[in-house]
Coordinates of N, CA and C in Angstrom, one line a residue:
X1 N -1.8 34.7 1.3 CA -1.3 33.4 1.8 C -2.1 32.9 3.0
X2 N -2.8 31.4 2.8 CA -3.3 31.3 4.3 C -2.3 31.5 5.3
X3 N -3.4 31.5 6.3 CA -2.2 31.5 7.7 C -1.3 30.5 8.3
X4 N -1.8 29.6 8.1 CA -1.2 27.8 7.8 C -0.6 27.8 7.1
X5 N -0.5 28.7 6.1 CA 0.3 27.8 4.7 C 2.0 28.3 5.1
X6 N 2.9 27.4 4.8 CA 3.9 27.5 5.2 C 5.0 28.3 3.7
X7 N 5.5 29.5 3.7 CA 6.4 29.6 2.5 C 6.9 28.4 1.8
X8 N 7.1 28.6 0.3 CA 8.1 27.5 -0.5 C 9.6 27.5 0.2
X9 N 10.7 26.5 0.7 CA 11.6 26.8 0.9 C 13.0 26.7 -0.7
X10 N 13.3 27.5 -1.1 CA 14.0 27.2 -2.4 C 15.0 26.8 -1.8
X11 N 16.5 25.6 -2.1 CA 16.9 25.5 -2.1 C 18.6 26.1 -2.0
X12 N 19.5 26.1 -1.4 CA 20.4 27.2 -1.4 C 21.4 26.3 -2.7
X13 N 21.8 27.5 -3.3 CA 23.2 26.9 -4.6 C 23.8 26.4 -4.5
X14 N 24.5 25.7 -4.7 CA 26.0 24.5 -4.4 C 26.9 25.6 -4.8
X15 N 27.6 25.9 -3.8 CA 29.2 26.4 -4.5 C 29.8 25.4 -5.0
X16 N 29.8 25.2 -6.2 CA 30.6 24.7 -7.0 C 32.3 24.6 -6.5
X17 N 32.2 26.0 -7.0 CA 34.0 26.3 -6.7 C 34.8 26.5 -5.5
X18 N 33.9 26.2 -4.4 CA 34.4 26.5 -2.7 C 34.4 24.8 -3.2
X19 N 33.7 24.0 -3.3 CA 33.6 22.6 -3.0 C 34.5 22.1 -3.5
X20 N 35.0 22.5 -5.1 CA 36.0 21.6 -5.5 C 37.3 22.7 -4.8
X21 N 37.3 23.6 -4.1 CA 38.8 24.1 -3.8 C 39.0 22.9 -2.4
X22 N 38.2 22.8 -1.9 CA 38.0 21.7 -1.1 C 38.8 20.1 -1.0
X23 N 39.0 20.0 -2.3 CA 39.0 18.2 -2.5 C 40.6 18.4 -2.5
X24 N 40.8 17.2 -2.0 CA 41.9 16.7 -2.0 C 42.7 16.3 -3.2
X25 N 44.2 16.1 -3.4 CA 45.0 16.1 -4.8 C 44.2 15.2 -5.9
X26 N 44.3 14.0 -5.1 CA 43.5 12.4 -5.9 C 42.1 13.0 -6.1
X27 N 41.4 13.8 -5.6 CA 39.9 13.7 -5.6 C 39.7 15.1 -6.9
X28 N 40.7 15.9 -6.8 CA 40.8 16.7 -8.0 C 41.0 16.1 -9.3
X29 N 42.1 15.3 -9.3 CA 42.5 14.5 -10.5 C 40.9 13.9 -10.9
X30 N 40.4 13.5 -9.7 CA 39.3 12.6 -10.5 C 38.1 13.5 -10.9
X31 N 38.0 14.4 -10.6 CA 37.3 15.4 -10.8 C 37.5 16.3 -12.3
X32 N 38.6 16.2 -12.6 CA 39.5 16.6 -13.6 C 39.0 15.9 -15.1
X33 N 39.3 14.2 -14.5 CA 39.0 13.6 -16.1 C 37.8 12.8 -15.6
X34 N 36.8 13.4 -14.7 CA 35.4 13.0 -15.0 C 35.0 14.7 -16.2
X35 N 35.1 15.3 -15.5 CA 34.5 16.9 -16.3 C 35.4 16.5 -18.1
X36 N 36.0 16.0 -18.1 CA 36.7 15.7 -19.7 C 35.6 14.7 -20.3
X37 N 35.4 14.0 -19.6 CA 34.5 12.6 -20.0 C 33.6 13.1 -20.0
X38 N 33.1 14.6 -19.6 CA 31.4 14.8 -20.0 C 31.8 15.4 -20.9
X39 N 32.4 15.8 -21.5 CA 32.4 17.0 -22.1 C 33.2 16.3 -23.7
X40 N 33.5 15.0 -23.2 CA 33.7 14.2 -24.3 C 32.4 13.8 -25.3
X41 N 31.5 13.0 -24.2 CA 30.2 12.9 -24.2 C 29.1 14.5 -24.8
X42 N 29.9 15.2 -24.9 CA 29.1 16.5 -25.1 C 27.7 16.4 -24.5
X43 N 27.5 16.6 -23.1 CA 27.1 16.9 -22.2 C 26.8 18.1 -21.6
X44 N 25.4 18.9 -22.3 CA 25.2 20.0 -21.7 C 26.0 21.0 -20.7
X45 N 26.3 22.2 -20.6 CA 26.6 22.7 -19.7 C 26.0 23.0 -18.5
X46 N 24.5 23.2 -18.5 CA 23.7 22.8 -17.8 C 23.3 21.6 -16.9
X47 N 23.3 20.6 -17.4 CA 23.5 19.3 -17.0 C 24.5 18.8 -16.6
X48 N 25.8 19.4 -17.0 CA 26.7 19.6 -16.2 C 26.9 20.0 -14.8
X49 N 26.7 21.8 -14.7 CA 26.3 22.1 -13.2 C 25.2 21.2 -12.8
X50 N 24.4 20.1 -12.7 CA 23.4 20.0 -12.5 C 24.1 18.4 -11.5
X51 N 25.2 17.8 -12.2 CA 25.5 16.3 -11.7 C 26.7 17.1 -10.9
X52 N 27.3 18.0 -11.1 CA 28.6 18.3 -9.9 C 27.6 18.9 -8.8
X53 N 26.9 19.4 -9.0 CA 25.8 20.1 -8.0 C 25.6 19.1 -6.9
X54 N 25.3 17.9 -7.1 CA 24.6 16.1 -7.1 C 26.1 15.6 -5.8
X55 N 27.3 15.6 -7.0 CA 28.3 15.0 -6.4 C 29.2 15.3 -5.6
X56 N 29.3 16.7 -5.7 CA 30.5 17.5 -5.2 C 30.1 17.7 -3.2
X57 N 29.1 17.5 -3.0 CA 28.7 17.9 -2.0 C 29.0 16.3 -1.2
X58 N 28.5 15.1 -1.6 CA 29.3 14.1 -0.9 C 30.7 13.8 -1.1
X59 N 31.5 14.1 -2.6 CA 32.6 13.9 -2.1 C 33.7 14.5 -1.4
X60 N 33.2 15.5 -0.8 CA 33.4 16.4 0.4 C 33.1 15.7 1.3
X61 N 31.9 15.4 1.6 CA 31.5 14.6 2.6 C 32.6 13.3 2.9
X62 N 32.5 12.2 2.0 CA 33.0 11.5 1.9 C 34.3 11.5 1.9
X63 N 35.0 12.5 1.3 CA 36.8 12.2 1.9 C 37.1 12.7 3.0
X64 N 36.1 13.4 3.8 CA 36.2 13.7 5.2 C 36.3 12.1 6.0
X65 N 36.0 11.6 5.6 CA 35.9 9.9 6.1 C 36.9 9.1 5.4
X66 N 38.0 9.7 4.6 CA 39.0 8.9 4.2 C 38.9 8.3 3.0
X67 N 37.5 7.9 2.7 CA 37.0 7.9 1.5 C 37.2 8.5 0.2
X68 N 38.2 8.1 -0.4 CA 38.2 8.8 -2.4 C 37.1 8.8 -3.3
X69 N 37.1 9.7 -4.2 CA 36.3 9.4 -5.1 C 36.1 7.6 -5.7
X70 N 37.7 7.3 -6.4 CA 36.7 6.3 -7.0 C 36.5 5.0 -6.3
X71 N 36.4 5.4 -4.9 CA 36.2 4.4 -3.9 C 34.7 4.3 -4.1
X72 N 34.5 6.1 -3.7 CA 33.2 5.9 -3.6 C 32.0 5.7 -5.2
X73 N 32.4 6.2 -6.1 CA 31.9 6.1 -7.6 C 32.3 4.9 -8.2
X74 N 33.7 4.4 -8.2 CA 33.9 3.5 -9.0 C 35.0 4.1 -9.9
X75 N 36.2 4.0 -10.9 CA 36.8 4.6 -11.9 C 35.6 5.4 -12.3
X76 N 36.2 6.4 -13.5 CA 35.6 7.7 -13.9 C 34.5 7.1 -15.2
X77 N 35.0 6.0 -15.6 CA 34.3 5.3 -16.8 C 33.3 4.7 -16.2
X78 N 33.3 4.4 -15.3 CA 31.8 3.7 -14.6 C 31.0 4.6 -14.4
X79 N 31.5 5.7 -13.5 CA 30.6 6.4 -13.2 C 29.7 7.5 -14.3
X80 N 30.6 7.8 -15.3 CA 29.8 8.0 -16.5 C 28.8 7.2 -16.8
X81 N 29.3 5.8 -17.2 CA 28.2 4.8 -17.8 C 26.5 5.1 -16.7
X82 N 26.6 5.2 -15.4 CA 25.9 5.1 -14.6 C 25.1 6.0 -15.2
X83 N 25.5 7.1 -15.3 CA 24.8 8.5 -15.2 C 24.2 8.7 -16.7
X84 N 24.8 8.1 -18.0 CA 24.7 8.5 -19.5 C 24.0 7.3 -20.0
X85 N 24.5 6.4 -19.4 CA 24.1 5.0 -20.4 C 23.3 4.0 -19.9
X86 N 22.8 4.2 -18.0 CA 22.5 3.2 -17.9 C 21.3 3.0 -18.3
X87 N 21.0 1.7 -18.6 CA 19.2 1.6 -19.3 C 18.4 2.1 -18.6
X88 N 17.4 2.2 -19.4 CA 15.9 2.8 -18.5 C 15.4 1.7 -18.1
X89 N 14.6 2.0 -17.1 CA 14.2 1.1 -16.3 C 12.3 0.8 -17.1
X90 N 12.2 -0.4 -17.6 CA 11.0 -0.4 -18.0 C 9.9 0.0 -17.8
X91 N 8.6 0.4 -18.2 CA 7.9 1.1 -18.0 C 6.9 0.1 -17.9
X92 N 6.0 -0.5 -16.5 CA 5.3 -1.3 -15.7 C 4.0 -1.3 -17.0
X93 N 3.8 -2.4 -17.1 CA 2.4 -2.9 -17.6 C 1.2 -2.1 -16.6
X94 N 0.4 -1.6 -17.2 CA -0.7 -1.1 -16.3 C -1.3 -2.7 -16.0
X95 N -2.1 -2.3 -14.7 CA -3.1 -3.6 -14.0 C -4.3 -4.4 -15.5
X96 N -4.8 -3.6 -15.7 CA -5.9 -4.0 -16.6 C -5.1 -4.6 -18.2
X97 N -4.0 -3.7 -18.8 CA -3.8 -4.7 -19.8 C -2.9 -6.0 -19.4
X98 N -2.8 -6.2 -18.1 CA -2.4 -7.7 -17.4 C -3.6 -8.6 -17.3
X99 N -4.6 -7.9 -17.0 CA -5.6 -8.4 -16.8 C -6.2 -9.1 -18.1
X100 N -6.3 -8.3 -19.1 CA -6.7 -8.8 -20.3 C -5.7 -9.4 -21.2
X101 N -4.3 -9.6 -21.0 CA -3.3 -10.7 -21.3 C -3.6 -12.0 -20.8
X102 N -3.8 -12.2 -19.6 CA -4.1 -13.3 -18.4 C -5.2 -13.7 -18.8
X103 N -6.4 -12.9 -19.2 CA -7.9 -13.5 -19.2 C -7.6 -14.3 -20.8
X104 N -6.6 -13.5 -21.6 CA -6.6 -14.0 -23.0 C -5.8 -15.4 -22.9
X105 N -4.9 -15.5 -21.9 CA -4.2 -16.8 -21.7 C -4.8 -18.2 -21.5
X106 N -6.3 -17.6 -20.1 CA -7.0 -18.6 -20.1 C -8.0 -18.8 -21.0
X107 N -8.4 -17.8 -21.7 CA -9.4 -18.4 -22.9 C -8.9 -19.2 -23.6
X108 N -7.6 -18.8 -24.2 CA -7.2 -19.9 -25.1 C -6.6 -21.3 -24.4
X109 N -6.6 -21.8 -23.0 CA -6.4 -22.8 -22.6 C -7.7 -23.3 -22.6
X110 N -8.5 -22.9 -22.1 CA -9.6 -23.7 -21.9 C -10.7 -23.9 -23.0
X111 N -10.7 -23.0 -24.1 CA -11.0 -23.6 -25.2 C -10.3 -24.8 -26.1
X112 N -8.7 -24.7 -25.8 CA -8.6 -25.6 -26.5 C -8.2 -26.8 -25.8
X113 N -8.5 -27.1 -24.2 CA -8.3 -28.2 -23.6 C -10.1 -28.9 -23.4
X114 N -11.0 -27.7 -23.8 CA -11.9 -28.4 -23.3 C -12.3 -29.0 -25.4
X115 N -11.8 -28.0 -26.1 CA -12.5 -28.7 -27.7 C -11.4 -30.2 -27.7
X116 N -10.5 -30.3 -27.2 CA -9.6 -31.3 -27.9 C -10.1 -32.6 -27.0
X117 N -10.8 -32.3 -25.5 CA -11.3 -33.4 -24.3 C -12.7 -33.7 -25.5
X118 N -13.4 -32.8 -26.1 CA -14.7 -32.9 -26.5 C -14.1 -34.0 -27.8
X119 N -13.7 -34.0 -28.1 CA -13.0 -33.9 -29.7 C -13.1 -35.6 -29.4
X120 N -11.8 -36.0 -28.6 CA -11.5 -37.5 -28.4 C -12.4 -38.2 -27.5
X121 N -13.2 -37.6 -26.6 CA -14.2 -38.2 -26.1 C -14.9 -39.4 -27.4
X122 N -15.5 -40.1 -26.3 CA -16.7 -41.5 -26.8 C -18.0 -40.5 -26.5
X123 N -19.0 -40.7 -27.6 CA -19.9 -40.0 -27.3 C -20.8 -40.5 -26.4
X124 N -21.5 -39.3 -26.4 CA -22.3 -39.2 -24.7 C -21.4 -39.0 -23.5
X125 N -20.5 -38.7 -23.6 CA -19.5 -38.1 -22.8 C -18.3 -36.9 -22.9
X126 N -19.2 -36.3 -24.2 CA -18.1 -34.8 -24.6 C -18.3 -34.0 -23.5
X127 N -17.9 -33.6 -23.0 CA -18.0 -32.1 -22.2 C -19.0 -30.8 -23.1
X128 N -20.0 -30.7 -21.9 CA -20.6 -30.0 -22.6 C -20.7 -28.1 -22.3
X129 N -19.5 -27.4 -21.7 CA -19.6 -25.7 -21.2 C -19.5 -25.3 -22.4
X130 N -20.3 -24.2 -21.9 CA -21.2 -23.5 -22.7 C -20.0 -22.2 -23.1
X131 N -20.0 -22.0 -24.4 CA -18.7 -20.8 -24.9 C -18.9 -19.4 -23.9
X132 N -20.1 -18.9 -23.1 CA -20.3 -18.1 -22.6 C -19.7 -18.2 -21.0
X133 N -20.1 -19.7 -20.7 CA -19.6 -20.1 -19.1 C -18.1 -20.0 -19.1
X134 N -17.5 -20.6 -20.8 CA -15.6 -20.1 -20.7 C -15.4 -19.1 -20.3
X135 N -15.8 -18.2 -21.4 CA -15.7 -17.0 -22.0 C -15.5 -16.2 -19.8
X136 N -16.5 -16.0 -19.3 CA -16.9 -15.8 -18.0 C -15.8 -16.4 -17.3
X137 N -15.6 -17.8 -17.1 CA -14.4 -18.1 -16.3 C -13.0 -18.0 -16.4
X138 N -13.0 -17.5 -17.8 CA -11.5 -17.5 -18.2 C -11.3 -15.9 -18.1
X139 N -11.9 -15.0 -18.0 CA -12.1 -13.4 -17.7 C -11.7 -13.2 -16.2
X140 N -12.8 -14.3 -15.3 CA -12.1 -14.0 -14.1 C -11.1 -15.0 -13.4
X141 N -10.3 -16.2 -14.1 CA -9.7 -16.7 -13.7 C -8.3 -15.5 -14.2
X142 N -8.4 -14.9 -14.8 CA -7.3 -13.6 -15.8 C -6.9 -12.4 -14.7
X143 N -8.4 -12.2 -14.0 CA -8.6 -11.2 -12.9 C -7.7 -11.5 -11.8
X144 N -8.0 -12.8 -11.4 CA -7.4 -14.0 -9.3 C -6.1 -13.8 -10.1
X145 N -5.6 -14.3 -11.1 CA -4.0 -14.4 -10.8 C -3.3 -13.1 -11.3
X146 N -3.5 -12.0 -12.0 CA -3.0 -10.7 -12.0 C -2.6 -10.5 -10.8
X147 N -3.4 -10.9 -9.7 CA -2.9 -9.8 -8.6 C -2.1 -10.2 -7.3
X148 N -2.0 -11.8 -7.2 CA -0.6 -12.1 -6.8 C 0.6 -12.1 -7.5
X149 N 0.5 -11.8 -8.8 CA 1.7 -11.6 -9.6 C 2.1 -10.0 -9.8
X150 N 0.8 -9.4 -9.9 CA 1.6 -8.0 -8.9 C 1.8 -7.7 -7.9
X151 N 1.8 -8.4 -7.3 CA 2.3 -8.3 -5.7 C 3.6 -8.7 -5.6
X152 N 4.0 -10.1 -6.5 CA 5.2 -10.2 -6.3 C 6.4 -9.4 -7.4
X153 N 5.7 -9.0 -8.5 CA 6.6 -7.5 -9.2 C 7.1 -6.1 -8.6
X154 N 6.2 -6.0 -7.0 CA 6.2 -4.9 -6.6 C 7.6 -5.0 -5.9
X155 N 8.2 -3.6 -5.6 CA 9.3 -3.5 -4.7 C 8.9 -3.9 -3.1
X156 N 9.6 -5.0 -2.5 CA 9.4 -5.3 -1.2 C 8.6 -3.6 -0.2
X157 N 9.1 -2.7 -0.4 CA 8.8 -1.7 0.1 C 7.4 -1.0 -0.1
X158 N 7.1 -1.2 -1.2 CA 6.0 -0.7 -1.4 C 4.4 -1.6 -1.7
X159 N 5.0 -3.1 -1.3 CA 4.2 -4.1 -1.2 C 2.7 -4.0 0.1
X160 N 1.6 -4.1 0.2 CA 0.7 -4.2 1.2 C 0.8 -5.1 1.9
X161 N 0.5 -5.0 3.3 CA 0.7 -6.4 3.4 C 0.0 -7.6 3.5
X162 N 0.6 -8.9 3.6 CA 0.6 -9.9 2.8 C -1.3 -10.3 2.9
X163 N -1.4 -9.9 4.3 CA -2.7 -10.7 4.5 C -4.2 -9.5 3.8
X164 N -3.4 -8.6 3.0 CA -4.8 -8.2 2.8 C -4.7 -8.8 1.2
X165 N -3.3 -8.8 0.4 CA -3.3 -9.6 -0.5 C -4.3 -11.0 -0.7
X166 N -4.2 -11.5 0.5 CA -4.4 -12.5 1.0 C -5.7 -12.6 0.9
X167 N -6.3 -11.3 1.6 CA -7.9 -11.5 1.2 C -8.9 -11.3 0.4
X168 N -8.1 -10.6 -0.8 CA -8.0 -9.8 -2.2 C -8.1 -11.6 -3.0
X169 N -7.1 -12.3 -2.9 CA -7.6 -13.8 -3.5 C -8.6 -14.3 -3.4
X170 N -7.9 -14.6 -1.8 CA -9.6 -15.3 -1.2 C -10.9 -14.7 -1.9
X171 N -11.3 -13.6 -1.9 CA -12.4 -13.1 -2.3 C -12.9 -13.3 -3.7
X172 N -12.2 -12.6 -4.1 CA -11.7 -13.3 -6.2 C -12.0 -15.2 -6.1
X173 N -11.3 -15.5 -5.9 CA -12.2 -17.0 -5.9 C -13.2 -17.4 -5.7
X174 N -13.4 -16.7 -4.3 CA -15.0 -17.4 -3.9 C -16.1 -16.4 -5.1
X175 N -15.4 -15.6 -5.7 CA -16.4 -14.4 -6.7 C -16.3 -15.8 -8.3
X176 N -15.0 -16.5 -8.4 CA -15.1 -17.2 -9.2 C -15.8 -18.2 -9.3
X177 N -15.9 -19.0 -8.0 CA -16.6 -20.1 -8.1 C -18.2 -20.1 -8.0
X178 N -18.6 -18.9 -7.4 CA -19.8 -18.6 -7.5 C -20.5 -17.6 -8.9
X179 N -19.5 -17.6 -9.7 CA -19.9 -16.9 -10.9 C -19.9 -18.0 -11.8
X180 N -19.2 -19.6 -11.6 CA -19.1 -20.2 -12.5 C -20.5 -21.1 -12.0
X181 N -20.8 -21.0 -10.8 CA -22.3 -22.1 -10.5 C -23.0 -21.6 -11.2
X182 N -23.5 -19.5 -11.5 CA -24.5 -18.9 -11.8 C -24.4 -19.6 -13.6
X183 N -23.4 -19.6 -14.2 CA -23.5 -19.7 -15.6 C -23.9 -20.8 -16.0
X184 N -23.5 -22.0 -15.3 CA -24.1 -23.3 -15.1 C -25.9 -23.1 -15.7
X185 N -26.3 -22.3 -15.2 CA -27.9 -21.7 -14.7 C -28.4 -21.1 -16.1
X186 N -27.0 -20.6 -16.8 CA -27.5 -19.6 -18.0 C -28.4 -20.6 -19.1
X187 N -29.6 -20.1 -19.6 CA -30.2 -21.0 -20.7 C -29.1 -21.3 -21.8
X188 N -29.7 -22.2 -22.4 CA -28.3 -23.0 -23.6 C -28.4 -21.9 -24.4
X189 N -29.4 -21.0 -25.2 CA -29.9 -20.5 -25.9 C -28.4 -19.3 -25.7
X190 N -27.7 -18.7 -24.8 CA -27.4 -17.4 -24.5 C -26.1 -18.5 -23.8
X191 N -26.0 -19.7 -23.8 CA -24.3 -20.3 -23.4 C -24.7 -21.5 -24.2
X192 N -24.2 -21.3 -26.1 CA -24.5 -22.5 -26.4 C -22.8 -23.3 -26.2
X193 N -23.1 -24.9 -26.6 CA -21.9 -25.8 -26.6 C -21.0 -25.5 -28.4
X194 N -19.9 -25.1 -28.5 CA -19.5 -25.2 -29.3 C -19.1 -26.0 -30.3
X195 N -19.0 -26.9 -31.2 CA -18.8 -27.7 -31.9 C -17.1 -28.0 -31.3
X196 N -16.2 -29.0 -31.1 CA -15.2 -29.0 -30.6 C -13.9 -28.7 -32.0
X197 N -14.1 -28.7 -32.6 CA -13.2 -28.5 -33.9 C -13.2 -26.5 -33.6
X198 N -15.0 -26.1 -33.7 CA -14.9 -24.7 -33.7 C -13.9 -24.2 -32.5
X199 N -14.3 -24.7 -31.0 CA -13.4 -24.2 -30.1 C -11.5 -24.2 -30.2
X200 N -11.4 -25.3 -31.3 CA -10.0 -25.3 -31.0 C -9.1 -24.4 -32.3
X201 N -9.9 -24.2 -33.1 CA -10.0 -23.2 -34.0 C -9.6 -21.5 -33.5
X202 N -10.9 -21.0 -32.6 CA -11.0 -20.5 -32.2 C -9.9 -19.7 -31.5
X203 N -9.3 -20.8 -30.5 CA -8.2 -21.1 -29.4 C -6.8 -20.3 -30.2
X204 N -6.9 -21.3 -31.6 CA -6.0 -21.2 -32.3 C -5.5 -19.5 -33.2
X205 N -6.7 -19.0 -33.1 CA -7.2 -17.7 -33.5 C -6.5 -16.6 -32.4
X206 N -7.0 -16.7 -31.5 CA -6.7 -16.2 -29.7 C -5.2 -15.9 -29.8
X207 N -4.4 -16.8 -30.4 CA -3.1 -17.0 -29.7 C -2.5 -15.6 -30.7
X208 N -3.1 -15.7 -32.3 CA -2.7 -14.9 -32.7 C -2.8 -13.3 -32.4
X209 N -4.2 -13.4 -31.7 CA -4.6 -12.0 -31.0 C -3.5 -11.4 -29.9
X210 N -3.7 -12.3 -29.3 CA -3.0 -12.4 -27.8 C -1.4 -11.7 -28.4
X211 N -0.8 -12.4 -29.2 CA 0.8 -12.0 -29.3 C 0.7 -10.3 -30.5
X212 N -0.6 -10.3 -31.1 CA -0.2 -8.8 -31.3 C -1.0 -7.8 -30.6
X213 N -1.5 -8.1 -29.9 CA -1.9 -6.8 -28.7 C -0.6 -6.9 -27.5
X214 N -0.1 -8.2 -27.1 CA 0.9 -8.3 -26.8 C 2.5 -7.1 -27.1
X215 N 2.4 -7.5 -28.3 CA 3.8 -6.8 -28.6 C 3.0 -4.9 -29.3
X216 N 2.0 -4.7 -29.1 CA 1.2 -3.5 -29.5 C 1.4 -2.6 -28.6
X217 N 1.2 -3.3 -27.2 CA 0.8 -2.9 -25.7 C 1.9 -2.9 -24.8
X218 N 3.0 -3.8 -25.4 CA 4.3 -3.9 -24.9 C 4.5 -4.7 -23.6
X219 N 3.3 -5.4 -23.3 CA 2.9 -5.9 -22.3 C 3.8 -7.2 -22.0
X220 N 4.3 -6.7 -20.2 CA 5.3 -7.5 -20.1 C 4.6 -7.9 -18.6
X221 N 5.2 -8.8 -17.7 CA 4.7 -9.4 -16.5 C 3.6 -10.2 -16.0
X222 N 2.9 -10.6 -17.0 CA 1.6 -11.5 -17.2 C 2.3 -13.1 -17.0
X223 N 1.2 -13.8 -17.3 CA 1.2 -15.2 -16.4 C 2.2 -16.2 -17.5
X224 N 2.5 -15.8 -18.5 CA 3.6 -16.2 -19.6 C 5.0 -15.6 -20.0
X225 N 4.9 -14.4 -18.8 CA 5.5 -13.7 -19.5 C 5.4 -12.5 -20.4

């Protein structure tokens, strides 16, 4: 053992049976037809010692303060429900497949706002970006807004704060608008103009992508939802 290193400290056992000789008449009774209710529930024996282990130790605590059990738990049916039924708590979208929900959101807007502007336009006035300058802005306009929208999914507590968020944006934007000057720049040959029927086509293609990697990926907290 280093010399620094400090022993594991194991935990000491809950007396179970000193604790409940402990409780008070009401606090037994409830003690009584909660242990029925697990065992209704057929509820390990194990997992049993494992929630009186949990409980027994505050409501000791707690009726020392005048406090009852189902003051403090709630009736004996709630407090089951808590412990057996209550839902799981969803399992967070990773950052990146947000990122590529969001980037897929804006492709398909801006393909099909810019093929349907091209579409009714008077000629010599279609809009002419190039499928690759989209393709580029709608990837990092997908990137800027992921990440004030995970900032606001996060628990108040474990949020950064606000001002480096803040310059986490800022940055991302100015990375956007200067990635959208450079494409500007790209030869036609390598950003051609799409025919505007193809883009909204396309768009229309997208959405079908989008909703099954969507429900593939389970992907939930993105800019739609």
């Amino acid at each position: 053992m280093a010399k620094n290193e400090q022993p594991a400290v194991t935990p000491e056992p809950v007396d179970i049976e000193g604790l409940e000789a402990k409780l008070s008449k009401k606090n037994a009774d409830y003690l009584f037809k909660f242990k029925r209710a697990l065992n209704a529930e057929q509820v390990p024996a194990e997992r049993q010692t494992e929630i009186l282990a949990e409980m027994l130790p505050e409501m000791v605590a707690e009726q020392h303060k005048g406090k009852p059990a189902t003051q403090v738990y709630g009736p004996v049916t709630t407090k089951i429900d808590q412990l057996l039924h209550a839902p799981k708590r969803p399992k967070q979208t990773s950052l990146q497949l947000q990122m590529l929900d969001n980037g897929l959101i804006f492709l398909i807007m801006y393909l099909a706002f810019n093929g349907i502007a091209a579409y009714f336009s008077t000629k010599g006035s279609a809009t002419s970006i190039g499928i690759t300058s989209i393709v580029i802005t709608a990837a990092l306009a997908g990137i800027i807004m992921t990440y004030p929208m995970r900032y606001t999914q996060m628990p108040k507590e474990q949020r950064p704060p606000f001002w480096k968020m803040a310059l986490v944006v800022i940055g991302l934007t100015l990375a956007f608008v200067a990635a959208y000057g450079v494409t500007i720049l790209i030869p036609s040959f390598l950003n051609p103009v799409l025919p505007p029927l193809v883009q909204i086509v396309i768009a229309a293609l997208l959405i079908g992508v989008r909703i099954y990697i969507k429900r593939r990926f389970k992907i939930t907290g993105s800019f739609f939802g």
